[in-house]
Amino acid sequence: MEDFAADPSHPRYDSLLKRHLLESAAQKGMLAESALIAHGRGEAYDYLIGEKTIETAMTATKHALYRLKIANNPVISVNGNTTALAGEELMKLASLLDCPIEVNIFYRTPERMSVLLNHLEEVKQKFGLNVEILGASPDARIPGLEGPRAKCCHNGIFLSDVILVPLEDGDRCEALVAMGKTVIVVDLNPLSRSAKMGSITIVDEITRVAKNLVSMFEDPEEVLQLPFDNDNNLRLTLKHINQSLVELSS
Ligand code: PTJ
């Protein structure tokens, strides 16, 4: 972070910091070529929700945490963007949940896999976490997907009953749902296929979500046991965006 020049008092400090994290990650070879396009799309939606965790996102986050906590085989799946932005917090969450974290990327190359796995290993050492990091040796396939996108680890994604998959591709999300898993999606775009396909969709920025999940972990009051209606929660999210735009434009 030495080369990050922005002052914390800058009104766009958080946004600049995230961009800087992604630029550094790109230089290290962690990211897909389209990673910054994906981030830009996320930023645009973040403006629309007010760059904060809105009520529907918090409801989804609470349900997600509850499902992760009661799961038999929870797993956290991370890609390039997620590792760069929220690798530390998600490693801490994996430690709290006592579950593996699996590097599973859409644009798979051996080089990217190795840099991402090394990055998480460094986080593990830095914080003294006892977390199993999977992804180096995929030994299973997600049914219904072709090519490298189907690759996964038997003891991680394949066997999981509840999976947290931030910034996931729609097809893979659909395939994971078809496997009978509870799929927790994090996506700032409430209109994306992943958002619609997920079992629980958190329309919020991944660094905020990861921090919320870790900070709420020990608090039983913060966990809901009621059924969750994803379609309705997405509708309420769109209403929130709509209402904000009406207020801003009146
Ligand atoms: O590392 P890889 O190879 O697995 O590739 C990762 C990306 C993200 C490049 C790849 O999965 C991709 O192209 O994703 P999409 O189809 O562009 O979808 C990314 C979704 O994540 C978009 O709907 C964005 O709005 C959303 N998004 C982007 N940044 C964030 C985000 N959601 C939450 N937090 C963010 N920081």
CSV table of C-alpha atoms and ligand atoms in Angstrom, one decimal:
chain,number,residue,atom,x,y,z
A,1,MET,CA,0.0,0.0,0.0
A,2,GLU,CA,3.1,2.2,0.2
A,3,ASP,CA,2.5,3.6,-3.3
A,4,PHE,CA,-1.1,4.6,-2.6
A,5,ALA,CA,-1.1,8.4,-2.5
A,6,ALA,CA,-4.7,9.3,-1.8
A,7,ASP,CA,-5.5,10.9,1.6
A,8,PRO,CA,-8.2,9.3,3.7
A,9,SER,CA,-10.0,12.7,3.8
A,10,HIS,CA,-10.6,12.5,0.1
A,11,PRO,CA,-14.3,12.2,-0.5
A,12,ARG,CA,-13.7,9.2,-2.9
A,13,TYR,CA,-11.1,7.6,-0.7
A,14,ASP,CA,-12.8,4.1,-0.4
A,15,SER,CA,-13.4,4.0,-4.2
A,16,LEU,CA,-9.8,5.0,-5.0
A,17,LEU,CA,-8.4,2.5,-2.5
A,18,LYS,CA,-10.4,-0.3,-4.2
A,19,ARG,CA,-9.1,0.7,-7.6
A,20,HIS,CA,-5.6,0.8,-6.2
A,21,LEU,CA,-6.0,-2.7,-4.8
A,22,LEU,CA,-7.1,-4.0,-8.2
A,23,GLU,CA,-4.3,-2.2,-10.0
A,24,SER,CA,-1.8,-3.8,-7.7
A,25,ALA,CA,-3.4,-7.2,-8.1
A,26,ALA,CA,-3.4,-6.8,-11.9
A,27,GLN,CA,0.4,-6.0,-11.8
A,28,LYS,CA,0.9,-9.2,-9.8
A,29,GLY,CA,-1.0,-11.2,-12.4
A,30,MET,CA,-4.0,-12.0,-10.1
A,31,LEU,CA,-6.8,-10.6,-12.3
A,32,ALA,CA,-8.6,-11.6,-15.5
A,33,GLU,CA,-8.2,-9.2,-18.4
A,34,SER,CA,-11.8,-8.1,-18.0
A,35,ALA,CA,-11.6,-7.7,-14.2
A,36,LEU,CA,-11.6,-3.9,-14.4
A,37,ILE,CA,-14.6,-3.8,-16.7
A,38,ALA,CA,-16.4,-6.0,-14.2
A,39,HIS,CA,-15.4,-3.7,-11.4
A,40,GLY,CA,-16.5,-0.6,-13.3
A,41,ARG,CA,-19.9,-2.2,-13.8
A,42,GLY,CA,-20.1,-2.9,-10.1
A,43,GLU,CA,-19.1,0.7,-9.3
A,44,ALA,CA,-21.9,2.0,-11.5
A,45,TYR,CA,-24.5,-0.1,-9.6
A,46,ASP,CA,-22.9,0.9,-6.3
A,47,TYR,CA,-23.7,4.6,-7.1
A,48,LEU,CA,-27.3,3.6,-7.6
A,49,ILE,CA,-27.6,1.9,-4.2
A,50,GLY,CA,-25.8,4.9,-2.6
A,51,GLU,CA,-22.4,3.1,-1.9
A,52,LYS,CA,-23.7,1.7,1.4
A,53,THR,CA,-25.2,-1.5,2.7
A,54,ILE,CA,-28.9,-1.0,2.1
A,55,GLU,CA,-31.6,-2.8,4.2
A,56,THR,CA,-32.3,-5.6,1.7
A,57,ALA,CA,-28.6,-6.3,1.5
A,58,MET,CA,-28.4,-6.5,5.2
A,59,THR,CA,-31.4,-8.9,5.3
A,60,ALA,CA,-29.7,-11.1,2.7
A,61,THR,CA,-26.4,-11.0,4.6
A,62,LYS,CA,-28.0,-12.1,7.8
A,63,HIS,CA,-29.7,-15.0,6.1
A,64,ALA,CA,-26.5,-15.9,4.3
A,65,LEU,CA,-24.5,-16.0,7.5
A,66,TYR,CA,-27.2,-18.1,9.2
A,67,ARG,CA,-27.1,-20.6,6.3
A,68,LEU,CA,-23.3,-20.7,6.3
A,69,LYS,CA,-23.2,-21.3,10.1
A,70,ILE,CA,-25.7,-24.2,10.0
A,71,ALA,CA,-24.2,-25.8,6.9
A,72,ASN,CA,-22.7,-29.3,7.0
A,73,ASN,CA,-20.0,-28.4,4.4
A,74,PRO,CA,-19.8,-24.7,3.8
A,75,VAL,CA,-17.2,-23.4,1.3
A,76,ILE,CA,-16.1,-20.0,0.2
A,77,SER,CA,-15.2,-19.7,-3.5
A,78,VAL,CA,-13.0,-16.8,-4.6
A,79,ASN,CA,-12.0,-15.4,-8.0
A,80,GLY,CA,-9.4,-12.8,-8.9
A,81,ASN,CA,-11.4,-9.6,-8.1
A,82,THR,CA,-12.7,-11.1,-4.8
A,83,THR,CA,-9.3,-12.2,-3.6
A,84,ALA,CA,-7.8,-8.8,-4.4
A,85,LEU,CA,-10.6,-6.8,-2.7
A,86,ALA,CA,-11.7,-9.0,0.2
A,87,GLY,CA,-9.2,-11.9,0.4
A,88,GLU,CA,-8.2,-11.1,4.0
A,89,GLU,CA,-11.7,-10.7,5.4
A,90,LEU,CA,-12.9,-13.9,3.6
A,91,MET,CA,-10.0,-15.9,4.9
A,92,LYS,CA,-11.0,-14.7,8.4
A,93,LEU,CA,-14.6,-15.7,7.7
A,94,ALA,CA,-13.4,-19.1,6.6
A,95,SER,CA,-11.4,-19.5,9.8
A,96,LEU,CA,-14.5,-18.5,11.9
A,97,LEU,CA,-16.7,-21.0,9.9
A,98,ASP,CA,-13.9,-23.6,10.0
A,99,CYS,CA,-14.5,-24.2,6.3
A,100,PRO,CA,-12.2,-24.3,3.2
A,101,ILE,CA,-11.7,-21.5,0.8
A,102,GLU,CA,-11.4,-22.5,-2.9
A,103,VAL,CA,-9.8,-20.5,-5.6
A,104,ASN,CA,-12.1,-21.0,-8.6
A,105,ILE,CA,-11.7,-18.7,-11.5
A,106,PHE,CA,-13.6,-18.2,-14.7
A,107,TYR,CA,-10.6,-17.3,-16.9
A,108,ARG,CA,-8.4,-20.1,-15.6
A,109,THR,CA,-4.7,-20.2,-16.3
A,110,PRO,CA,-2.0,-22.0,-14.2
A,111,GLU,CA,-0.2,-18.7,-13.7
A,112,ARG,CA,-3.2,-16.9,-12.2
A,113,MET,CA,-4.1,-19.9,-10.0
A,114,SER,CA,-0.6,-20.0,-8.6
A,115,VAL,CA,-0.5,-16.2,-7.8
A,116,LEU,CA,-3.9,-16.3,-6.2
A,117,LEU,CA,-3.2,-19.3,-4.1
A,118,ASN,CA,0.1,-17.8,-3.0
A,119,HIS,CA,-1.6,-14.6,-2.1
A,120,LEU,CA,-4.1,-16.4,0.2
A,121,GLU,CA,-1.3,-18.4,1.7
A,122,GLU,CA,0.5,-15.1,2.6
A,123,VAL,CA,-2.8,-13.9,4.2
A,124,LYS,CA,-3.0,-17.2,6.2
A,125,GLN,CA,0.6,-16.8,7.5
A,126,LYS,CA,0.1,-13.1,8.2
A,127,PHE,CA,-2.9,-13.6,10.5
A,128,GLY,CA,-2.0,-17.1,11.7
A,129,LEU,CA,-5.2,-18.6,10.4
A,130,ASN,CA,-5.9,-22.3,10.2
A,131,VAL,CA,-7.7,-22.4,6.9
A,132,GLU,CA,-7.6,-25.0,4.2
A,133,ILE,CA,-6.9,-23.3,0.8
A,134,LEU,CA,-8.1,-25.4,-2.1
A,135,GLY,CA,-7.8,-25.0,-5.9
A,136,ALA,CA,-4.3,-26.2,-6.7
A,137,SER,CA,-5.4,-29.7,-7.6
A,138,PRO,CA,-9.0,-29.8,-9.0
A,139,ASP,CA,-10.2,-33.3,-8.9
A,140,ALA,CA,-14.0,-32.9,-9.7
A,141,ARG,CA,-16.2,-31.3,-12.2
A,142,ILE,CA,-19.4,-29.2,-11.9
A,143,PRO,CA,-22.0,-31.1,-14.0
A,144,GLY,CA,-23.5,-29.2,-16.9
A,145,LEU,CA,-20.5,-27.0,-17.6
A,146,GLU,CA,-17.9,-27.5,-20.4
A,147,GLY,CA,-14.1,-26.9,-20.3
A,148,PRO,CA,-12.0,-25.5,-17.5
A,149,ARG,CA,-14.9,-23.6,-16.0
A,150,ALA,CA,-16.2,-26.9,-14.7
A,151,LYS,CA,-13.1,-27.7,-12.7
A,152,CYS,CA,-13.4,-27.8,-8.9
A,153,CYS,CA,-12.2,-29.6,-5.8
A,154,HIS,CA,-14.1,-32.6,-4.5
A,155,ASN,CA,-13.6,-31.6,-0.8
A,156,GLY,CA,-14.5,-28.0,-1.5
A,157,ILE,CA,-17.1,-26.8,-4.0
A,158,PHE,CA,-18.2,-30.3,-5.1
A,159,LEU,CA,-19.2,-31.6,-1.7
A,160,SER,CA,-20.4,-28.3,-0.3
A,161,ASP,CA,-24.0,-27.8,0.7
A,162,VAL,CA,-23.8,-24.1,1.1
A,163,ILE,CA,-21.4,-22.0,-1.1
A,164,LEU,CA,-20.5,-18.3,-0.9
A,165,VAL,CA,-19.6,-17.3,-4.5
A,166,PRO,CA,-19.1,-13.5,-4.9
A,167,LEU,CA,-19.1,-12.1,-8.4
A,168,GLU,CA,-20.0,-15.4,-10.0
A,169,ASP,CA,-20.8,-16.0,-13.6
A,170,GLY,CA,-24.5,-16.8,-14.3
A,171,ASP,CA,-24.0,-20.2,-15.9
A,172,ARG,CA,-21.9,-21.5,-13.1
A,173,CYS,CA,-24.3,-20.1,-10.6
A,174,GLU,CA,-27.1,-22.0,-12.3
A,175,ALA,CA,-25.0,-25.2,-12.4
A,176,LEU,CA,-24.3,-25.0,-8.7
A,177,VAL,CA,-28.0,-24.4,-7.9
A,178,ALA,CA,-28.8,-27.5,-10.1
A,179,MET,CA,-26.4,-29.5,-7.9
A,180,GLY,CA,-28.8,-28.8,-5.0
A,181,LYS,CA,-26.6,-26.3,-3.2
A,182,THR,CA,-27.6,-23.2,-1.4
A,183,VAL,CA,-25.8,-20.6,-3.5
A,184,ILE,CA,-25.0,-17.3,-1.9
A,185,VAL,CA,-24.3,-14.7,-4.5
A,186,VAL,CA,-22.7,-11.3,-4.0
A,187,ASP,CA,-23.3,-9.0,-6.9
A,188,LEU,CA,-23.9,-5.3,-7.1
A,189,ASN,CA,-26.1,-5.8,-10.2
A,190,PRO,CA,-29.5,-6.9,-9.1
A,191,LEU,CA,-30.4,-7.6,-12.7
A,192,SER,CA,-27.6,-10.1,-13.4
A,193,ARG,CA,-28.3,-13.7,-14.2
A,194,SER,CA,-26.3,-14.7,-11.1
A,195,ALA,CA,-28.4,-12.4,-8.9
A,196,LYS,CA,-31.6,-13.9,-10.3
A,197,MET,CA,-30.3,-17.5,-10.1
A,198,GLY,CA,-28.8,-17.4,-6.6
A,199,SER,CA,-30.6,-18.9,-3.5
A,200,ILE,CA,-29.6,-15.8,-1.5
A,201,THR,CA,-28.3,-12.7,-3.4
A,202,ILE,CA,-26.5,-10.0,-1.5
A,203,VAL,CA,-26.7,-6.8,-3.6
A,204,ASP,CA,-23.8,-5.1,-2.0
A,205,GLU,CA,-20.1,-4.4,-2.5
A,206,ILE,CA,-17.9,-7.4,-1.7
A,207,THR,CA,-15.6,-5.6,0.8
A,208,ARG,CA,-18.6,-4.4,2.8
A,209,VAL,CA,-20.2,-7.8,2.7
A,210,ALA,CA,-17.1,-9.6,3.9
A,211,LYS,CA,-16.6,-7.1,6.7
A,212,ASN,CA,-20.3,-7.4,7.7
A,213,LEU,CA,-20.1,-11.2,7.8
A,214,VAL,CA,-17.0,-11.2,10.0
A,215,SER,CA,-18.3,-8.5,12.3
A,216,MET,CA,-21.8,-10.2,12.8
A,217,PHE,CA,-20.4,-13.7,13.2
A,218,GLU,CA,-20.4,-13.8,17.0
A,219,ASP,CA,-23.7,-12.0,17.4
A,220,PRO,CA,-26.7,-14.4,17.6
A,221,GLU,CA,-29.1,-11.5,17.4
A,222,GLU,CA,-27.8,-10.8,13.9
A,223,VAL,CA,-28.8,-14.1,12.5
A,224,LEU,CA,-32.3,-14.8,11.1
A,225,GLN,CA,-33.9,-18.2,11.0
A,226,LEU,CA,-36.9,-17.2,8.9
A,227,PRO,CA,-37.4,-18.3,5.3
A,228,PHE,CA,-35.9,-16.1,2.7
A,229,ASP,CA,-37.6,-15.0,-0.6
A,230,ASN,CA,-34.8,-14.1,-3.0
A,231,ASP,CA,-37.1,-12.8,-5.8
A,232,ASN,CA,-38.9,-10.6,-3.4
A,233,ASN,CA,-35.7,-9.2,-1.9
A,234,LEU,CA,-34.4,-8.4,-5.4
A,235,ARG,CA,-37.7,-6.6,-6.2
A,236,LEU,CA,-37.3,-4.6,-3.0
A,237,THR,CA,-33.8,-3.7,-4.0
A,238,LEU,CA,-34.9,-2.5,-7.4
A,239,LYS,CA,-37.6,-0.5,-5.7
A,240,HIS,CA,-35.0,1.1,-3.4
A,241,ILE,CA,-32.9,2.1,-6.5
A,242,ASN,CA,-36.0,3.4,-8.2
A,243,GLN,CA,-37.1,5.4,-5.2
A,244,SER,CA,-33.6,6.9,-4.8
A,245,LEU,CA,-33.6,8.0,-8.4
A,246,VAL,CA,-37.1,9.5,-8.1
A,247,GLU,CA,-36.0,11.5,-5.1
A,248,LEU,CA,-32.8,12.6,-6.7
A,249,SER,CA,-34.6,13.7,-9.8
A,250,SER,CA,-37.4,15.6,-8.2
B,1,PTJ,O1,-11.1,-14.0,-11.7
B,1,PTJ,P1,-12.1,-14.7,-12.7
B,1,PTJ,O2,-11.3,-15.2,-13.9
B,1,PTJ,O3,-13.0,-15.7,-12.1
B,1,PTJ,O4,-13.0,-13.5,-13.4
B,1,PTJ,C1,-13.7,-12.6,-12.5
B,1,PTJ,C2,-14.6,-11.7,-13.3
B,1,PTJ,C3,-15.3,-10.8,-12.3
B,1,PTJ,C4,-13.8,-10.8,-14.2
B,1,PTJ,C5,-15.6,-12.5,-14.1
B,1,PTJ,O5,-16.3,-13.4,-13.2
B,1,PTJ,C6,-16.6,-11.7,-14.9
B,1,PTJ,O6,-16.4,-11.3,-16.0
B,1,PTJ,O7,-17.7,-11.3,-14.2
B,1,PTJ,P2,-19.0,-10.5,-14.8
B,1,PTJ,O8,-19.8,-11.4,-15.7
B,1,PTJ,O9,-18.5,-9.2,-15.3
B,1,PTJ,O10,-19.8,-10.2,-13.5
B,1,PTJ,C7,-19.3,-9.6,-12.4
B,1,PTJ,C8,-20.4,-9.0,-11.6
B,1,PTJ,O11,-19.9,-8.6,-10.3
B,1,PTJ,C9,-21.1,-7.8,-12.2
B,1,PTJ,O12,-22.5,-8.0,-12.2
B,1,PTJ,C10,-20.7,-6.6,-11.3
B,1,PTJ,O13,-21.8,-5.7,-11.2
B,1,PTJ,C11,-20.4,-7.3,-10.0
B,1,PTJ,N1,-19.3,-6.6,-9.3
B,1,PTJ,C12,-18.2,-6.1,-9.7
B,1,PTJ,N2,-17.4,-5.6,-8.7
B,1,PTJ,C13,-18.1,-5.9,-7.6
B,1,PTJ,C14,-19.3,-6.6,-7.9
B,1,PTJ,N3,-20.2,-7.0,-7.0
B,1,PTJ,C15,-19.9,-6.8,-5.7
B,1,PTJ,N4,-18.7,-6.2,-5.3
B,1,PTJ,C16,-17.8,-5.7,-6.2
B,1,PTJ,N5,-16.7,-5.1,-5.8
